[in-house]
Short mmCIF file of C-alpha atoms in Angstrom, two decimals:
data_model
loop_
_atom_site.label_atom_id
_atom_site.label_comp_id
_atom_site.label_asym_id
_atom_site.label_seq_id
_atom_site.Cartn_x
_atom_site.Cartn_y
_atom_site.Cartn_z
CA MET A 31 0.00 0.00 0.00
CA ALA A 32 1.08 3.58 -0.57
CA SER A 33 -0.01 7.17 -0.25
CA ILE A 34 -0.76 9.22 -3.36
CA GLU A 35 0.17 12.90 -3.55
CA MET A 36 -0.92 15.24 -6.34
CA ARG A 37 0.91 18.54 -6.43
CA ASN A 38 -0.52 21.27 -8.67
CA ILE A 39 -1.58 18.75 -11.33
CA VAL A 40 -2.63 20.24 -14.68
CA LYS A 41 -3.92 18.53 -17.81
CA GLN A 42 -4.31 20.59 -20.96
CA TYR A 43 -5.31 19.26 -24.36
CA GLY A 44 -4.23 20.60 -27.75
CA ASP A 45 -6.80 23.40 -27.77
CA GLY A 46 -5.47 24.69 -24.43
CA PHE A 47 -8.55 23.61 -22.46
CA PRO A 48 -7.57 22.66 -18.86
CA ALA A 49 -9.46 19.43 -18.15
CA VAL A 50 -7.70 19.37 -14.77
CA ASN A 51 -6.59 22.71 -13.39
CA ASP A 52 -4.04 22.97 -10.55
CA VAL A 53 -5.27 20.04 -8.45
CA SER A 54 -3.41 19.36 -5.20
CA LEU A 55 -4.67 16.41 -3.18
CA ASP A 56 -3.10 14.05 -0.63
CA ILE A 57 -4.54 10.53 -0.30
CA ALA A 58 -3.32 8.72 2.80
CA ASP A 59 -2.07 5.14 2.93
CA GLY A 60 -5.13 2.91 3.25
CA GLU A 61 -7.64 5.69 2.58
CA PHE A 62 -10.76 5.31 0.41
CA MET A 63 -10.91 8.55 -1.61
CA ILE A 64 -13.85 9.38 -3.88
CA LEU A 65 -13.52 11.70 -6.88
CA VAL A 66 -16.99 12.97 -7.74
CA GLY A 67 -18.62 15.58 -9.92
CA PRO A 68 -20.84 16.00 -12.98
CA SER A 69 -19.81 14.84 -16.43
CA GLY A 70 -16.80 16.75 -17.76
CA CYS A 71 -15.47 17.81 -14.36
CA GLY A 72 -12.10 16.03 -14.88
CA LYS A 73 -12.45 13.15 -12.42
CA SER A 74 -11.72 10.30 -14.89
CA THR A 75 -8.88 12.30 -16.46
CA LEU A 76 -7.32 12.70 -13.01
CA LEU A 77 -7.63 8.97 -12.34
CA ARG A 78 -6.01 8.14 -15.68
CA MET A 79 -3.11 10.46 -14.84
CA ILE A 80 -2.59 8.60 -11.56
CA VAL A 81 -2.29 5.27 -13.36
CA GLY A 82 -0.27 6.70 -16.27
CA LEU A 83 -2.80 6.42 -19.11
CA GLU A 84 -2.82 10.22 -19.55
CA ASP A 85 0.26 12.43 -19.73
CA ILE A 86 0.59 15.15 -17.10
CA THR A 87 0.89 18.69 -18.49
CA GLY A 88 2.13 20.20 -15.25
CA GLY A 89 2.71 19.34 -11.59
CA ASP A 90 3.98 16.24 -9.80
CA MET A 91 2.35 12.87 -9.20
CA VAL A 92 3.94 11.14 -6.20
CA ILE A 93 3.08 7.54 -5.26
CA GLY A 94 4.65 5.95 -2.21
CA GLY A 95 7.08 8.85 -1.95
CA ASN A 96 8.33 8.48 -5.55
CA ARG A 97 7.62 10.89 -8.41
CA VAL A 98 6.04 8.85 -11.20
CA ASN A 99 5.31 11.43 -13.93
CA ASP A 100 7.61 9.72 -16.39
CA LYS A 101 6.94 6.12 -15.38
CA ALA A 102 4.92 3.78 -17.62
CA PRO A 103 1.70 2.27 -16.19
CA ARG A 104 3.34 -1.13 -15.67
CA ASP A 105 6.00 0.49 -13.46
CA ARG A 106 3.58 2.29 -11.13
CA ASN A 107 2.39 -0.83 -9.29
CA LEU A 108 -1.33 0.04 -9.46
CA SER A 109 -4.44 -2.00 -10.24
CA MET A 110 -7.35 -0.48 -12.13
CA VAL A 111 -10.96 -1.61 -12.51
CA PHE A 112 -12.72 -0.17 -15.55
CA GLN A 113 -16.33 0.78 -16.18
CA ASN A 114 -16.75 -1.86 -18.90
CA TYR A 115 -15.02 -4.67 -16.89
CA ALA A 116 -12.36 -5.21 -19.65
CA LEU A 117 -12.60 -9.01 -19.44
CA TYR A 118 -11.32 -11.40 -22.12
CA PRO A 119 -14.38 -13.26 -23.48
CA HIS A 120 -12.42 -16.34 -24.64
CA MET A 121 -10.84 -16.90 -21.22
CA SER A 122 -12.37 -18.57 -18.18
CA VAL A 123 -12.95 -16.63 -14.97
CA PHE A 124 -9.83 -18.28 -13.55
CA GLU A 125 -7.65 -17.15 -16.46
CA ASN A 126 -9.13 -13.63 -16.45
CA ILE A 127 -8.21 -13.23 -12.81
CA ALA A 128 -4.81 -14.85 -13.37
CA PHE A 129 -3.94 -12.74 -16.43
CA PRO A 130 -1.63 -10.18 -14.74
CA LEU A 131 0.16 -13.01 -12.95
CA ARG A 132 0.70 -14.84 -16.25
CA LEU A 133 2.19 -11.67 -17.72
CA SER A 134 4.68 -11.47 -14.87
CA LYS A 135 5.53 -15.19 -15.33
CA THR A 136 4.44 -16.12 -11.81
CA PRO A 137 4.83 -19.89 -11.13
CA ASP A 138 1.69 -21.95 -11.71
CA ASP A 139 1.35 -23.05 -8.07
CA GLU A 140 1.51 -19.43 -6.91
CA VAL A 141 -1.01 -18.39 -9.57
CA ARG A 142 -3.49 -21.03 -8.45
CA ARG A 143 -3.07 -20.14 -4.79
CA ARG A 144 -3.58 -16.42 -5.29
CA VAL A 145 -6.51 -16.79 -7.70
CA THR A 146 -8.18 -19.20 -5.29
CA GLU A 147 -7.70 -16.75 -2.41
CA ALA A 148 -9.18 -13.92 -4.47
CA ALA A 149 -12.12 -16.10 -5.54
CA ASP A 150 -12.80 -16.94 -1.89
CA VAL A 151 -12.84 -13.25 -0.95
CA LEU A 152 -15.19 -12.39 -3.84
CA GLU A 153 -17.35 -15.54 -3.65
CA LEU A 154 -16.43 -16.67 -7.15
CA GLN A 155 -15.29 -20.21 -6.31
CA GLU A 156 -18.18 -21.85 -8.21
CA HIS A 157 -17.60 -19.77 -11.35
CA LEU A 158 -13.87 -20.21 -12.02
CA ASP A 159 -14.43 -22.45 -15.06
CA ARG A 160 -17.14 -20.31 -16.65
CA LYS A 161 -16.72 -17.67 -19.39
CA PRO A 162 -17.66 -14.00 -18.85
CA ALA A 163 -20.64 -14.26 -21.25
CA ASN A 164 -22.26 -16.72 -18.83
CA LEU A 165 -22.01 -14.39 -15.82
CA SER A 166 -24.26 -11.65 -14.50
CA GLY A 167 -23.11 -8.02 -14.49
CA GLY A 168 -22.27 -8.16 -10.80
CA GLN A 169 -20.27 -11.35 -11.22
CA ARG A 170 -18.29 -9.85 -14.11
CA GLN A 171 -17.47 -6.83 -11.98
CA ARG A 172 -16.25 -9.12 -9.21
CA VAL A 173 -14.01 -10.91 -11.71
CA ALA A 174 -12.52 -7.54 -12.70
CA MET A 175 -11.95 -6.79 -9.02
CA GLY A 176 -10.35 -10.20 -8.53
CA ARG A 177 -7.90 -9.52 -11.34
CA ALA A 178 -6.97 -6.29 -9.57
CA ILE A 179 -6.46 -7.72 -6.09
CA VAL A 180 -4.30 -10.72 -7.08
CA ARG A 181 -1.75 -8.20 -8.24
CA GLN A 182 -1.30 -6.98 -4.65
CA ALA A 183 -0.61 -3.51 -6.02
CA GLU A 184 0.03 -0.33 -4.06
CA ALA A 185 -3.49 1.01 -4.71
CA PHE A 186 -6.82 0.20 -6.34
CA LEU A 187 -8.26 2.61 -8.92
CA PHE A 188 -11.95 2.34 -9.85
CA ASP A 189 -13.35 4.19 -12.87
CA GLU A 190 -17.16 4.29 -12.47
CA PRO A 191 -17.27 0.50 -12.02
CA LEU A 192 -21.01 0.26 -11.24
CA SER A 193 -22.52 2.54 -13.87
CA ASN A 194 -23.47 -0.37 -16.15
CA LEU A 195 -25.42 -2.19 -13.45
CA ASP A 196 -29.09 -1.85 -12.56
CA ALA A 197 -30.07 0.02 -9.38
CA LYS A 198 -30.52 -3.04 -7.15
CA LEU A 199 -27.24 -4.61 -8.22
CA ARG A 200 -25.41 -1.30 -7.75
CA GLY A 201 -26.52 -1.31 -4.13
CA GLN A 202 -25.23 -4.83 -3.61
CA MET A 203 -21.90 -4.09 -5.30
CA ARG A 204 -21.42 -0.91 -3.24
CA THR A 205 -21.61 -3.04 -0.13
CA GLU A 206 -19.17 -5.61 -1.53
CA ILE A 207 -16.62 -2.98 -2.60
CA SER A 208 -16.82 -1.25 0.78
CA ARG A 209 -16.43 -4.53 2.66
CA LEU A 210 -13.48 -5.58 0.47
CA GLN A 211 -11.65 -2.28 0.87
CA ARG A 212 -12.08 -2.32 4.65
CA ARG A 213 -10.97 -5.94 4.79
CA LEU A 214 -7.81 -5.41 2.73
CA GLY A 215 -7.06 -1.91 4.03
CA ILE A 216 -5.63 -0.85 0.67
CA THR A 217 -5.41 2.70 -0.69
CA THR A 218 -8.34 3.20 -3.08
CA VAL A 219 -9.32 5.98 -5.48
CA TYR A 220 -12.86 5.68 -6.81
CA VAL A 221 -14.35 7.84 -9.57
CA THR A 222 -18.12 8.26 -9.83
CA HIS A 223 -20.77 10.76 -10.84
CA ASP A 224 -23.25 9.03 -8.51
CA GLN A 225 -23.38 10.92 -5.23
CA THR A 226 -24.96 7.94 -3.45
CA GLU A 227 -21.78 5.96 -4.12
CA ALA A 228 -19.71 8.93 -3.01
CA MET A 229 -21.57 9.35 0.27
CA THR A 230 -21.70 5.65 1.20
CA LEU A 231 -18.23 4.46 0.16
CA GLY A 232 -15.65 7.13 0.82
CA ASP A 233 -13.58 8.07 3.86
CA ARG A 234 -13.25 11.45 2.17
CA VAL A 235 -14.83 12.88 -0.95
CA CYS A 236 -13.22 15.29 -3.42
CA VAL A 237 -15.83 17.34 -5.32
CA LEU A 238 -14.60 18.60 -8.71
CA ARG A 239 -16.06 21.30 -10.94
CA LYS A 240 -14.59 22.05 -14.36
CA GLY A 241 -11.23 20.60 -13.35
CA VAL A 242 -10.99 22.51 -10.07
CA ILE A 243 -11.39 21.09 -6.55
CA GLN A 244 -14.33 22.65 -4.73
CA GLN A 245 -14.15 20.82 -1.40
CA VAL A 246 -12.41 17.78 0.10
CA ALA A 247 -14.02 16.45 3.26
CA SER A 248 -15.78 13.53 4.89
CA PRO A 249 -19.24 12.73 3.46
CA ARG A 250 -20.91 14.10 6.59
CA GLU A 251 -19.03 17.41 6.41
CA LEU A 252 -19.89 17.81 2.71
CA TYR A 253 -23.55 17.28 3.53
CA ASP A 254 -23.75 19.40 6.69
CA GLN A 255 -21.20 22.12 5.89
CA PRO A 256 -20.93 22.62 2.09
CA VAL A 257 -18.45 25.30 1.13
CA ASN A 258 -20.49 26.77 -1.73
CA LEU A 259 -23.67 26.59 -3.82
CA PHE A 260 -22.19 24.01 -6.20
CA VAL A 261 -21.35 21.50 -3.47
CA ALA A 262 -24.64 22.12 -1.67
CA GLY A 263 -26.60 21.56 -4.88
CA PHE A 264 -24.64 18.49 -5.97
CA ILE A 265 -24.58 16.62 -2.66
CA GLY A 266 -27.97 15.38 -1.49
CA SER A 267 -30.95 13.72 -3.15
CA PRO A 268 -33.26 15.52 -3.47
CA PRO A 269 -30.85 18.47 -3.49
CA MET A 270 -30.80 21.39 -1.08
CA ASN A 271 -33.55 23.97 -1.61
CA PHE A 272 -32.42 27.51 -2.44
CA LEU A 273 -34.73 30.39 -1.53
CA PRO A 274 -34.17 34.10 -2.31
CA ALA A 275 -33.94 36.23 0.83
CA THR A 276 -33.43 39.84 1.91
CA VAL A 277 -31.82 40.92 5.19
CA GLU A 278 -33.81 42.87 7.77
CA GLY A 279 -31.62 43.20 10.85
CA ARG A 280 -31.39 39.74 12.44
CA ARG A 281 -34.06 38.35 10.12
CA LEU A 282 -34.18 36.97 6.61
CA GLN A 283 -37.32 37.54 4.58
CA THR A 284 -37.97 34.51 2.34
CA PRO A 285 -40.88 33.39 0.14
CA PHE A 286 -41.90 31.18 3.07
CA GLY A 287 -41.89 33.87 5.74
CA THR A 288 -39.40 35.38 8.16
CA MET A 289 -36.43 33.42 9.43
CA GLU A 290 -34.67 34.40 12.66
CA LEU A 291 -30.86 34.25 12.71
CA ASP A 292 -28.55 33.47 15.62
CA ASP A 293 -25.67 35.81 16.47
CA ARG A 294 -23.07 34.04 14.31
CA ARG A 295 -25.18 33.91 11.16
CA ALA A 296 -26.57 37.42 11.67
CA ALA A 297 -23.01 38.78 11.78
CA ALA A 298 -22.07 36.84 8.62
CA VAL A 299 -24.87 38.36 6.49
CA SER A 300 -24.83 41.88 7.93
CA GLY A 301 -24.78 44.63 5.31
CA ARG A 302 -25.84 42.42 2.41
CA ASP A 303 -28.91 42.72 0.21
CA LEU A 304 -30.14 39.76 -1.85
CA LEU A 305 -29.05 36.34 -0.57
CA LEU A 306 -29.89 32.67 -1.10
CA VAL A 307 -31.06 30.56 1.84
CA GLY A 308 -30.24 26.86 1.52
CA ILE A 309 -32.21 24.29 3.48
CA ARG A 310 -32.46 20.56 2.90
CA PRO A 311 -35.81 18.80 2.29
CA GLU A 312 -35.72 16.85 5.57
CA TYR A 313 -35.71 20.06 7.61
CA PHE A 314 -39.31 20.78 6.62
CA GLU A 315 -42.30 19.10 8.25
CA ASP A 316 -46.06 19.04 8.13
CA ALA A 317 -46.83 21.72 10.74
CA SER A 318 -49.67 19.68 12.21
CA LEU A 319 -47.21 16.92 13.15
CA VAL A 320 -44.47 19.10 14.70
CA ASP A 321 -43.75 18.70 18.39
CA GLU A 322 -44.69 21.88 20.28
CA ALA A 323 -41.23 22.05 21.86
CA LYS A 324 -39.66 22.39 18.38
CA ARG A 325 -41.94 25.09 16.99
CA PRO A 326 -40.04 28.11 18.43
CA HIS A 327 -36.88 26.97 16.61
CA GLY A 328 -38.39 27.32 13.16
CA THR A 329 -40.80 29.13 10.86
CA THR A 330 -44.40 28.12 10.15
CA PHE A 331 -45.87 29.07 6.77
CA ARG A 332 -48.73 28.26 4.42
CA ALA A 333 -48.19 27.37 0.77
CA ARG A 334 -49.92 25.65 -2.11
CA VAL A 335 -48.62 22.18 -2.91
CA ASP A 336 -48.04 21.56 -6.62
CA VAL A 337 -47.17 17.83 -6.56
CA THR A 338 -46.81 15.11 -3.91
CA GLU A 339 -44.85 11.87 -4.14
CA TRP A 340 -45.63 9.09 -1.67
CA LEU A 341 -42.80 6.54 -1.33
CA GLY A 342 -44.13 4.38 1.47
CA ASP A 343 -41.68 5.29 4.22
CA GLN A 344 -41.67 9.00 3.35
CA GLN A 345 -43.38 11.60 1.22
CA TYR A 346 -42.22 14.59 -0.84
CA ALA A 347 -44.19 17.74 -1.52
CA TYR A 348 -43.23 20.23 -4.27
CA ILE A 349 -43.94 23.88 -3.48
CA PRO A 350 -43.38 26.52 -6.19
CA TYR A 351 -42.40 30.08 -5.20
CA ASP A 352 -41.66 33.41 -6.88
CA ALA A 353 -38.07 34.62 -7.22
CA PRO A 354 -36.24 37.57 -8.82
CA GLU A 355 -35.07 37.01 -12.39
CA GLU A 356 -31.40 36.94 -11.38
CA VAL A 357 -32.07 34.13 -8.90
CA GLN A 358 -34.05 32.18 -11.49
CA ASN A 359 -31.20 32.53 -13.99
CA GLN A 360 -28.61 31.37 -11.46
CA LEU A 361 -30.64 28.33 -10.44
CA ARG A 362 -31.21 27.42 -14.11
CA GLU A 363 -27.49 27.66 -14.81
CA LEU A 364 -26.60 25.58 -11.76
CA SER A 365 -29.29 23.04 -12.71
CA ARG A 366 -27.81 22.65 -16.21
CA GLU A 367 -24.30 22.21 -14.85
CA LEU A 368 -25.42 19.58 -12.33
CA ASP A 369 -27.73 17.94 -14.88
CA SER A 370 -30.59 18.22 -12.39
CA GLU A 371 -34.09 19.50 -13.01
CA ALA A 372 -34.73 19.76 -9.26
CA LEU A 373 -32.90 23.10 -8.85
CA ARG A 374 -35.70 25.39 -9.94
CA THR A 375 -37.91 27.95 -8.22
CA GLN A 376 -39.62 25.29 -6.17
CA ALA A 377 -38.98 23.75 -2.79
CA ILE A 378 -38.90 19.97 -2.37
CA VAL A 379 -39.88 19.15 1.19
CA SER A 380 -39.81 15.80 2.94
CA ILE A 381 -42.81 15.10 5.15
CA ASP A 382 -43.95 12.14 7.20
CA SER A 383 -45.60 9.35 5.23
CA THR A 384 -48.66 9.66 7.48
CA SER A 385 -49.23 13.31 6.54
CA ARG A 386 -52.57 14.04 4.88
CA ILE A 387 -51.20 16.94 2.79
CA ARG A 388 -52.46 16.64 -0.79
CA GLU A 389 -51.42 18.20 -4.09
CA GLY A 390 -53.38 21.15 -5.42
CA ARG A 391 -54.28 22.35 -1.91
CA ASP A 392 -52.90 24.86 0.59
CA ALA A 393 -51.10 23.34 3.56
CA GLU A 394 -49.20 24.53 6.62
CA PHE A 395 -45.52 23.62 6.89
CA TRP A 396 -42.77 24.12 9.46
CA MET A 397 -39.15 24.89 8.50
CA ASP A 398 -36.22 24.41 10.91
CA SER A 399 -34.38 27.76 10.82
CA ARG A 400 -31.41 26.33 12.75
CA LYS A 401 -30.46 24.13 9.79
CA ALA A 402 -30.41 26.87 7.15
CA HIS A 403 -27.29 28.00 5.23
CA VAL A 404 -26.95 31.42 3.63
CA PHE A 405 -25.12 31.84 0.32
CA ASP A 406 -23.84 34.85 -1.59
CA PRO A 407 -25.62 34.54 -4.97
CA SER A 408 -22.82 36.34 -6.85
CA THR A 409 -19.89 34.21 -5.62
CA GLY A 410 -21.73 31.09 -4.44
CA GLU A 411 -19.86 31.21 -1.11
CA ASN A 412 -21.54 29.74 1.97
CA LEU A 413 -21.50 32.73 4.31
CA THR A 414 -22.70 30.77 7.35
CA ARG A 415 -20.53 27.65 7.07
CA ASP A 416 -19.20 26.55 10.44
CA ALA A 417 -15.64 25.58 9.50
CA GLU A 418 -14.79 24.35 13.01
CA ALA A 419 -17.79 22.03 13.12
CA GLY A 420 -16.94 20.74 9.64
CA ALA A 421 -13.31 20.08 10.59
CA GLU A 422 -14.46 18.14 13.65
CA LEU A 423 -16.69 15.91 11.51
CA THR A 424 -13.78 15.11 9.19
CA ARG A 425 -11.42 14.53 12.13
CA LEU A 426 -13.79 11.97 13.63
CA ALA A 427 -14.12 10.25 10.24
CA GLU A 428 -10.31 10.13 9.94
CA GLU A 429 -9.97 8.52 13.37
CA ASP A 430 -12.51 5.89 12.36
CA ARG A 431 -10.63 5.20 9.10
CA GLN A 432 -7.32 4.79 10.93
CA GLU A 433 -8.86 2.26 13.30
CA GLN A 434 -10.28 0.26 10.38
CA VAL A 435 -6.95 0.28 8.51
CA GLU A 436 -5.08 -0.92 11.61
CA GLU A 437 -7.65 -3.67 12.15
CA ALA A 438 -7.20 -4.85 8.55
CA ARG A 439 -3.43 -4.89 8.89
CA SER A 440 -3.55 -6.71 12.21
CA ARG A 441 -5.70 -9.41 10.61
CA GLY A 442 -3.17 -9.70 7.79
CA GLU A 443 -5.94 -10.26 5.26
CA SER A 444 -4.30 -8.76 2.19
CA ILE A 445 -3.54 -11.43 -0.41
CA SER A 446 0.18 -12.19 -0.39
CA GLY A 447 2.53 -12.15 -3.33
CA ASP A 448 5.11 -10.08 -5.18
CA ARG A 449 4.24 -6.69 -6.64
CA ARG A 450 5.02 -6.08 -10.29
CA GLY A 451 3.43 -3.77 -12.81
CA ALA A 452 -0.08 -2.39 -13.20
CA ASP A 453 -3.13 -4.30 -14.36
CA VAL A 454 -4.54 -1.82 -16.85
CA ALA A 455 -5.22 -4.20 -19.71
#
């Protein structure tokens, strides 16, 4: 295993476009790092530069303390799992997994031992004699993972490995990948555009936008303390609601009534005019179901419900509102960039599944003012982000990761063998 350090990494193509623009990121030994962002943000390009499939225009790539900019993929000692599995259809599962060992001329007894160990870990023992065409999508992905882990490389690299699977199978494979990484304790970099994967798999998540890092933090910090509008809008499903607001002393006037601010947030927005209030769907409730002790901590308002969605365990209500043209334009632009139709002049609120609120009718809602963020609409900056609270969330996540890595190493569960070359075939 090894740490990965990226120092001011730049990737420019022939037309001068910076697909990756001055990225500096340290990935610790044994860490599970997620690279996430919308299509075209540079996450796959960055992964391919780590493994050596893309040349680096500027900056230094350091793996295990060694600068590898000029090293070929086979000399970087990394294993990569591709989106399309990259299996050989004429080979059995056994030979697909064994392929990198055959290339390095590993003795047959050692090949059989290591493939068998990998098959045990991935529950592929019964399929070793089958061909890829006779496997399910999840089984093929496990074969690709097996081929990576027999190499015993310094790090695993995953390039959107679950995007070809159906929703149910993606959930199962997420669990398997997470369990495998924790068990082996190996450094892992995982690229995805699916925020569910990002939030459930990673020790830390790096959010990219047009080749530039926006925020690197634990999943909980990204969710609770986003640094700007882009991160707040990208992380969360449904996404955070953004409401136009004007400042009146210690109050914010929103389309859903007046919101009281505490001392810290009041000081942060003092002297400003038009702002955007961000509040997540789960911090709204059907006012008739709110505990009386909670009511003073929020705002109660009436609004007409446009659409409701009942999902069994929960329910969503869509509430349109009026907003200045500049706010509408900004939300439309952000919606296009995030490829999400949810970021419009409407609030999506999560209410209890037992609520009797119905579409096409007026209803009374309660909004938790304590959970609101306030953004500068011109810069996108989160004016009320609590950096200390966010840092504490990431520190706790780091302590948990370190404990898990040490447990994996103490168990000695990584598959043994020599380390040669990268499996990028």
